[in-house]
mmCIF file of C-alpha atoms and ligand atoms in Angstrom:
data_model
loop_
_atom_site.group_PDB
_atom_site.id
_atom_site.type_symbol
_atom_site.label_atom_id
_atom_site.label_comp_id
_atom_site.label_asym_id
_atom_site.label_seq_id
_atom_site.Cartn_x
_atom_site.Cartn_y
_atom_site.Cartn_z
ATOM 1 C CA UNK S 1 125.879 101.057 111.913
ATOM 2 C CA UNK S 2 121.971 102.293 111.774
ATOM 3 C CA UNK S 3 120.230 100.811 114.392
ATOM 4 C CA UNK S 4 118.622 98.057 112.655
ATOM 5 C CA UNK S 5 121.711 96.831 111.039
ATOM 6 C CA UNK S 6 123.395 96.814 115.077
ATOM 7 C CA UNK S 7 119.513 94.468 115.607
ATOM 8 C CA UNK S 8 121.079 91.826 112.290
ATOM 9 C CA UNK S 9 124.101 92.016 113.695
ATOM 10 C CA UNK S 10 122.958 89.931 117.777
ATOM 11 C CA UNK S 11 120.957 87.925 116.131
ATOM 12 C CA UNK S 12 123.966 87.017 114.234
ATOM 13 C CA UNK S 13 125.908 86.844 116.580
ATOM 14 C CA UNK S 14 124.068 84.581 118.764
ATOM 15 C CA UNK S 15 123.813 81.926 115.800
ATOM 16 C CA UNK S 16 127.745 81.725 115.394
ATOM 17 C CA UNK S 17 127.410 81.347 120.447
ATOM 18 C CA UNK S 18 124.512 78.442 120.178
ATOM 19 C CA UNK S 19 125.261 77.099 116.835
ATOM 20 C CA UNK S 20 120.468 76.706 115.749
ATOM 21 C CA UNK S 21 119.774 74.737 113.289
ATOM 22 C CA UNK S 22 116.360 75.762 113.129
ATOM 23 C CA UNK S 23 115.453 79.476 112.819
ATOM 24 C CA UNK S 24 112.357 81.444 112.892
ATOM 25 C CA UNK S 25 111.803 85.071 112.320
ATOM 26 C CA UNK S 26 108.111 86.423 113.799
ATOM 27 C CA UNK S 27 107.234 89.468 112.424
ATOM 28 C CA UNK S 28 109.539 88.944 109.520
ATOM 29 C CA UNK S 29 108.313 92.072 107.342
ATOM 30 C CA UNK S 30 110.735 92.274 103.746
ATOM 31 C CA UNK S 31 113.549 89.613 105.164
ATOM 32 C CA UNK S 32 115.941 91.394 105.387
ATOM 33 C CA UNK S 33 117.097 88.672 109.514
ATOM 34 C CA UNK S 34 116.361 85.831 106.854
ATOM 35 C CA UNK S 35 118.981 87.098 104.173
ATOM 36 C CA UNK S 36 121.424 87.398 106.436
ATOM 37 C CA UNK S 37 121.098 84.842 108.374
ATOM 38 C CA UNK S 38 121.045 81.876 105.143
ATOM 39 C CA UNK S 39 124.568 82.786 104.851
ATOM 40 C CA UNK S 40 125.104 80.844 108.562
ATOM 41 C CA UNK S 41 126.294 77.337 107.711
ATOM 42 C CA UNK S 42 125.109 76.268 110.975
ATOM 43 C CA UNK S 43 121.195 77.041 109.942
ATOM 44 C CA UNK S 44 119.113 74.193 107.923
ATOM 45 C CA UNK S 45 115.918 74.929 108.710
ATOM 46 C CA UNK S 46 114.950 79.015 108.231
ATOM 47 C CA UNK S 47 111.532 79.698 108.217
ATOM 48 C CA UNK S 48 109.208 83.437 108.593
ATOM 49 C CA UNK S 49 105.790 85.219 110.197
ATOM 50 C CA UNK S 50 103.563 88.264 109.593
ATOM 51 C CA UNK S 51 100.827 89.129 109.299
ATOM 52 C CA UNK S 52 101.528 91.485 106.253
ATOM 53 C CA UNK S 53 102.079 89.033 103.019
ATOM 54 C CA UNK S 54 102.922 91.564 100.956
ATOM 55 C CA UNK S 55 105.273 93.064 102.855
ATOM 56 C CA UNK S 56 107.233 89.737 102.794
ATOM 57 C CA UNK S 57 106.894 89.125 99.265
ATOM 58 C CA UNK S 58 108.815 92.335 98.215
ATOM 59 C CA UNK S 59 112.086 90.916 98.517
ATOM 60 C CA UNK S 60 111.850 86.869 99.615
ATOM 61 C CA UNK S 61 112.890 85.567 96.363
ATOM 62 C CA UNK S 62 116.273 87.105 98.188
ATOM 63 C CA UNK S 63 115.355 84.024 99.237
ATOM 64 C CA UNK S 64 115.335 81.632 95.956
ATOM 65 C CA UNK S 65 119.308 79.547 95.245
ATOM 66 C CA UNK S 66 121.466 81.846 93.152
ATOM 67 C CA UNK S 67 123.003 79.440 90.153
ATOM 68 C CA UNK S 68 126.512 79.327 92.034
ATOM 69 C CA UNK S 69 124.596 77.558 94.772
ATOM 70 C CA UNK S 70 123.644 74.676 92.716
ATOM 71 C CA UNK S 71 127.483 74.679 90.294
ATOM 72 C CA UNK S 72 128.789 74.783 93.999
ATOM 73 C CA UNK S 73 126.249 72.658 96.170
ATOM 74 C CA UNK S 74 126.882 73.739 100.150
ATOM 75 C CA UNK S 75 127.311 69.990 102.972
ATOM 76 C CA UNK S 76 124.982 71.141 104.426
ATOM 77 C CA UNK S 77 120.625 71.215 103.439
ATOM 78 C CA UNK S 78 118.737 75.069 103.744
ATOM 79 C CA UNK S 79 115.067 74.980 103.747
ATOM 80 C CA UNK S 80 113.155 78.806 103.661
ATOM 81 C CA UNK S 81 110.346 79.124 104.388
ATOM 82 C CA UNK S 82 107.210 82.037 104.358
ATOM 83 C CA UNK S 83 104.770 82.020 106.411
ATOM 84 C CA UNK S 84 101.237 84.580 105.913
ATOM 85 C CA UNK S 85 99.796 84.629 109.446
ATOM 86 C CA UNK S 86 99.923 85.827 112.973
ATOM 87 C CA UNK S 87 101.480 85.795 116.280
ATOM 88 C CA UNK S 88 98.202 85.371 117.978
ATOM 89 C CA UNK S 89 97.483 81.773 116.470
ATOM 90 C CA UNK S 90 99.127 79.081 117.055
ATOM 91 C CA UNK S 91 100.410 76.405 113.866
ATOM 92 C CA UNK S 92 102.333 73.499 113.929
ATOM 93 C CA UNK S 93 104.754 74.584 111.375
ATOM 94 C CA UNK S 94 106.536 76.546 114.365
ATOM 95 C CA UNK S 95 107.268 73.016 116.574
ATOM 96 C CA UNK S 96 110.666 72.168 117.057
ATOM 97 C CA UNK S 97 112.564 75.598 116.229
ATOM 98 C CA UNK S 98 115.696 76.459 118.803
ATOM 99 C CA UNK S 99 115.922 79.968 117.753
ATOM 100 C CA UNK S 100 113.594 82.736 117.607
ATOM 101 C CA UNK S 101 113.751 85.605 116.994
ATOM 102 C CA UNK S 102 110.722 88.363 117.808
ATOM 103 C CA UNK S 103 112.404 91.094 116.852
ATOM 104 C CA UNK S 104 110.755 94.916 117.041
ATOM 105 C CA UNK S 105 107.298 93.236 117.059
ATOM 106 C CA UNK S 106 105.619 92.641 120.615
ATOM 107 C CA UNK S 107 104.904 97.085 119.981
ATOM 108 C CA UNK S 108 103.309 96.474 117.022
ATOM 109 C CA UNK S 109 100.663 93.884 118.301
ATOM 110 C CA UNK S 110 96.794 94.597 119.973
ATOM 111 C CA UNK S 111 96.192 94.531 123.551
ATOM 112 C CA UNK S 112 94.707 91.092 122.749
ATOM 113 C CA UNK S 113 97.699 89.628 120.874
ATOM 114 C CA UNK S 114 99.838 90.572 123.387
ATOM 115 C CA UNK S 115 98.288 88.270 125.350
ATOM 116 C CA UNK S 116 98.447 85.044 123.552
ATOM 117 C CA UNK S 117 102.216 85.631 122.367
ATOM 118 C CA UNK S 118 103.426 83.900 125.723
ATOM 119 C CA UNK S 119 100.942 81.231 124.925
ATOM 120 C CA UNK S 120 101.963 80.665 121.795
ATOM 121 C CA UNK S 121 105.455 81.537 121.462
ATOM 122 C CA UNK S 122 106.953 79.471 124.905
ATOM 123 C CA UNK S 123 103.696 77.595 125.088
ATOM 124 C CA UNK S 124 103.314 76.425 122.223
ATOM 125 C CA UNK S 125 107.259 76.102 119.906
ATOM 126 C CA UNK S 126 109.021 76.052 122.890
ATOM 127 C CA UNK S 127 112.216 76.886 121.072
ATOM 128 C CA UNK S 128 115.589 76.417 123.253
ATOM 129 C CA UNK S 129 115.873 80.711 122.620
ATOM 130 C CA UNK S 130 113.687 83.132 121.953
ATOM 131 C CA UNK S 131 115.091 87.090 122.017
ATOM 132 C CA UNK S 132 112.869 89.874 122.444
ATOM 133 C CA UNK S 133 113.835 93.437 121.030
ATOM 134 C CA UNK S 134 111.892 96.670 121.483
ATOM 135 C CA UNK S 135 111.950 100.137 121.773
ATOM 136 C CA UNK S 136 113.336 101.427 125.528
ATOM 137 C CA UNK S 137 110.422 104.668 126.316
ATOM 138 C CA UNK S 138 113.787 105.642 128.020
ATOM 139 C CA UNK S 139 116.301 106.255 125.057
ATOM 140 C CA UNK S 140 113.120 108.730 123.505
ATOM 141 C CA UNK S 141 113.805 112.201 125.153
ATOM 142 C CA UNK S 142 117.500 111.606 123.447
ATOM 143 C CA UNK S 143 115.459 111.164 119.305
ATOM 144 C CA UNK S 144 114.465 114.166 117.482
ATOM 145 C CA UNK S 145 111.021 114.958 116.742
ATOM 146 C CA UNK S 146 109.390 112.373 118.569
ATOM 147 C CA UNK S 147 106.675 112.917 120.913
ATOM 148 C CA UNK S 148 104.419 110.074 121.633
ATOM 149 C CA UNK S 149 106.395 106.452 119.656
ATOM 150 C CA UNK S 150 108.572 106.530 117.927
ATOM 151 C CA UNK S 151 106.640 105.068 114.628
ATOM 152 C CA UNK S 152 102.315 105.705 113.758
ATOM 153 C CA UNK S 153 101.853 101.249 113.747
ATOM 154 C CA UNK S 154 102.871 101.412 117.690
ATOM 155 C CA UNK S 155 100.742 100.365 120.160
ATOM 156 C CA UNK S 156 102.954 100.793 123.284
ATOM 157 C CA UNK S 157 106.328 101.702 124.255
ATOM 158 C CA UNK S 158 107.816 100.959 127.256
ATOM 159 C CA UNK S 159 110.473 101.704 129.916
ATOM 160 C CA UNK S 160 113.216 99.016 131.026
ATOM 161 C CA UNK S 161 110.875 98.671 134.110
ATOM 162 C CA UNK S 162 108.368 97.911 131.488
ATOM 163 C CA UNK S 163 109.185 95.254 129.946
ATOM 164 C CA UNK S 164 111.809 93.718 132.347
ATOM 165 C CA UNK S 165 108.720 92.791 134.743
ATOM 166 C CA UNK S 166 106.287 91.565 131.504
ATOM 167 C CA UNK S 167 109.932 89.505 129.778
ATOM 168 C CA UNK S 168 110.790 87.719 133.482
ATOM 169 C CA UNK S 169 105.899 87.159 134.159
ATOM 170 C CA UNK S 170 106.790 85.572 130.709
ATOM 171 C CA UNK S 171 109.432 83.874 131.561
ATOM 172 C CA UNK S 172 108.857 82.148 135.193
ATOM 173 C CA UNK S 173 105.647 81.286 133.637
ATOM 174 C CA UNK S 174 106.922 79.425 130.643
ATOM 175 C CA UNK S 175 109.849 77.939 132.702
ATOM 176 C CA UNK S 176 112.712 79.832 131.242
ATOM 177 C CA UNK S 177 115.171 82.056 131.839
ATOM 178 C CA UNK S 178 115.448 85.855 131.194
ATOM 179 C CA UNK S 179 119.005 88.035 130.615
ATOM 180 C CA UNK S 180 118.682 91.739 129.239
ATOM 181 C CA UNK S 181 120.979 94.817 127.818
ATOM 182 C CA UNK S 182 120.876 95.911 124.585
ATOM 183 C CA UNK S 183 122.050 97.794 120.913
ATOM 184 C CA UNK S 184 121.892 101.402 120.195
ATOM 185 C CA UNK S 185 124.478 102.824 123.355
ATOM 186 C CA UNK S 186 123.423 105.905 124.806
ATOM 187 C CA UNK S 187 125.826 108.963 124.024
ATOM 188 C CA UNK S 188 128.421 109.900 127.058
ATOM 189 C CA UNK S 189 126.434 111.847 130.027
ATOM 190 C CA UNK S 190 123.532 109.869 129.133
ATOM 191 C CA UNK S 191 124.439 106.497 130.260
ATOM 192 C CA UNK S 192 121.305 106.363 133.106
ATOM 193 C CA UNK S 193 118.784 105.979 129.829
ATOM 194 C CA UNK S 194 119.761 102.610 129.183
ATOM 195 C CA UNK S 195 119.662 100.932 125.443
ATOM 196 C CA UNK S 196 118.098 102.422 122.230
ATOM 197 C CA UNK S 197 116.536 99.327 122.193
ATOM 198 C CA UNK S 198 116.394 96.849 124.363
ATOM 199 C CA UNK S 199 116.440 92.844 124.582
ATOM 200 C CA UNK S 200 115.864 89.974 126.150
ATOM 201 C CA UNK S 201 117.205 86.464 125.345
ATOM 202 C CA UNK S 202 115.294 83.967 126.627
ATOM 203 C CA UNK S 203 117.100 80.841 128.366
ATOM 204 C CA UNK S 204 114.570 77.325 127.697
ATOM 205 C CA UNK S 205 115.175 76.078 130.558
ATOM 206 C CA UNK S 206 114.077 72.451 130.429
ATOM 207 C CA UNK S 207 115.222 69.841 127.501
ATOM 208 C CA UNK S 208 112.993 69.472 124.472
ATOM 209 C CA UNK S 209 112.104 65.956 123.469
ATOM 210 C CA UNK S 210 110.337 64.953 120.437
ATOM 211 C CA UNK S 211 107.136 64.555 122.657
ATOM 212 C CA UNK S 212 106.861 67.636 124.164
ATOM 213 C CA UNK S 213 108.084 69.316 120.185
ATOM 214 C CA UNK S 214 105.769 67.343 118.099
ATOM 215 C CA UNK S 215 102.504 65.321 118.901
ATOM 216 C CA UNK S 216 101.565 66.083 122.465
ATOM 217 C CA UNK S 217 100.903 68.845 120.784
ATOM 218 C CA UNK S 218 97.558 68.583 117.254
ATOM 219 C CA UNK S 219 96.938 71.572 116.247
ATOM 220 C CA UNK S 220 95.873 72.635 112.858
ATOM 221 C CA UNK S 221 97.713 74.820 110.253
ATOM 222 C CA UNK S 222 96.017 78.327 109.912
ATOM 223 C CA UNK S 223 99.004 79.661 108.199
ATOM 224 C CA UNK S 224 99.385 80.057 104.373
ATOM 225 C CA UNK S 225 102.787 78.947 102.804
ATOM 226 C CA UNK S 226 103.962 81.444 100.241
ATOM 227 C CA UNK S 227 107.161 80.872 99.679
ATOM 228 C CA UNK S 228 109.378 77.884 100.122
ATOM 229 C CA UNK S 229 112.914 76.641 98.683
ATOM 230 C CA UNK S 230 115.163 74.090 99.413
ATOM 231 C CA UNK S 231 118.957 74.162 98.533
HETATM 232 N N1 SAM X 301 111.408 92.229 112.055
HETATM 233 C C1 SAM X 301 111.090 93.244 111.201
HETATM 234 C C2 SAM X 301 112.319 94.654 111.763
HETATM 235 O O1 SAM X 301 113.701 94.146 112.795
HETATM 236 O O2 SAM X 301 113.163 95.017 110.833
HETATM 237 C C3 SAM X 301 110.677 93.811 110.839
HETATM 238 C C4 SAM X 301 109.771 95.154 112.241
HETATM 239 S S1 SAM X 301 108.386 96.051 111.417
HETATM 240 C C5 SAM X 301 108.601 97.127 112.651
HETATM 241 C C6 SAM X 301 107.439 94.037 112.324
HETATM 242 C C7 SAM X 301 106.071 93.401 111.644
HETATM 243 O O3 SAM X 301 106.117 92.768 112.489
HETATM 244 C C8 SAM X 301 105.429 94.223 110.105
HETATM 245 O O4 SAM X 301 106.355 93.305 109.167
HETATM 246 C C9 SAM X 301 104.735 93.369 110.290
HETATM 247 O O5 SAM X 301 103.640 93.459 109.837
HETATM 248 C C10 SAM X 301 104.496 92.014 111.440
HETATM 249 N N2 SAM X 301 103.097 92.412 112.278
HETATM 250 C C11 SAM X 301 103.104 92.390 113.389
HETATM 251 N N3 SAM X 301 101.691 92.357 113.811
HETATM 252 C C12 SAM X 301 102.159 90.886 113.170
HETATM 253 C C13 SAM X 301 102.015 90.117 113.919
HETATM 254 N N4 SAM X 301 100.098 89.731 114.738
HETATM 255 N N5 SAM X 301 101.668 88.569 113.542
HETATM 256 C C14 SAM X 301 103.162 88.901 112.759
HETATM 257 N N6 SAM X 301 103.225 89.583 112.629
HETATM 258 C C15 SAM X 301 103.083 91.431 112.594
#
């Protein structure tokens, strides 16, 4: 399957393993991952965030309930919300999540945004699990036609040591553990370059109390809600 589908499948497998109730996808783009996740029966709250409102709105109506959802209401309740805003800014609507996914997001961040990202995601949102995926630049020589970066909007592409040092330092700073994996296997004989997409799975080491989830973090709402569906 294409690489993006392997990344989404990785998240679906993780949801199957940890059964999170509240999942947020940062940099959700056209909401394809959110749409896939709405079929996971453990999930009760799904939220998407993107800095580009138009790409989010393109196919967001896929997230609305279908007639069958009204005719055969499921046991669980599901709320899906889309927010317009930046991962460089804190908003209370992102508190209390079990899983936060950042798929092919960080390489699109400006230096100043990337600097704020750990404090917003790990310090403020502080979900039980964070998943971050990003290109592995060591794989690039195997991709036809890639000269500098895989996409013109990428601000950087990291090799494994670069990503892992950033991730380990972030994990240490915010009291998470992190494990590295990836999707997109290299061809036989080229295993030394690693996965095409590198992935860090961060697990929060400390338990979440309702205080640390909500009340001790008074913040003003800055994101704009662009979609909401209640099943
Ligand atoms: N996660 C999706 C996927 O895997 O298919 C889309 C990845 S796309 C390559 C990167 C997305 O990040 C874009 O939709 C872009 O608008 C969004 N983005 C870039 N900077 C952002 C920021 N500061 N805050 C939130 N989203 C941002």
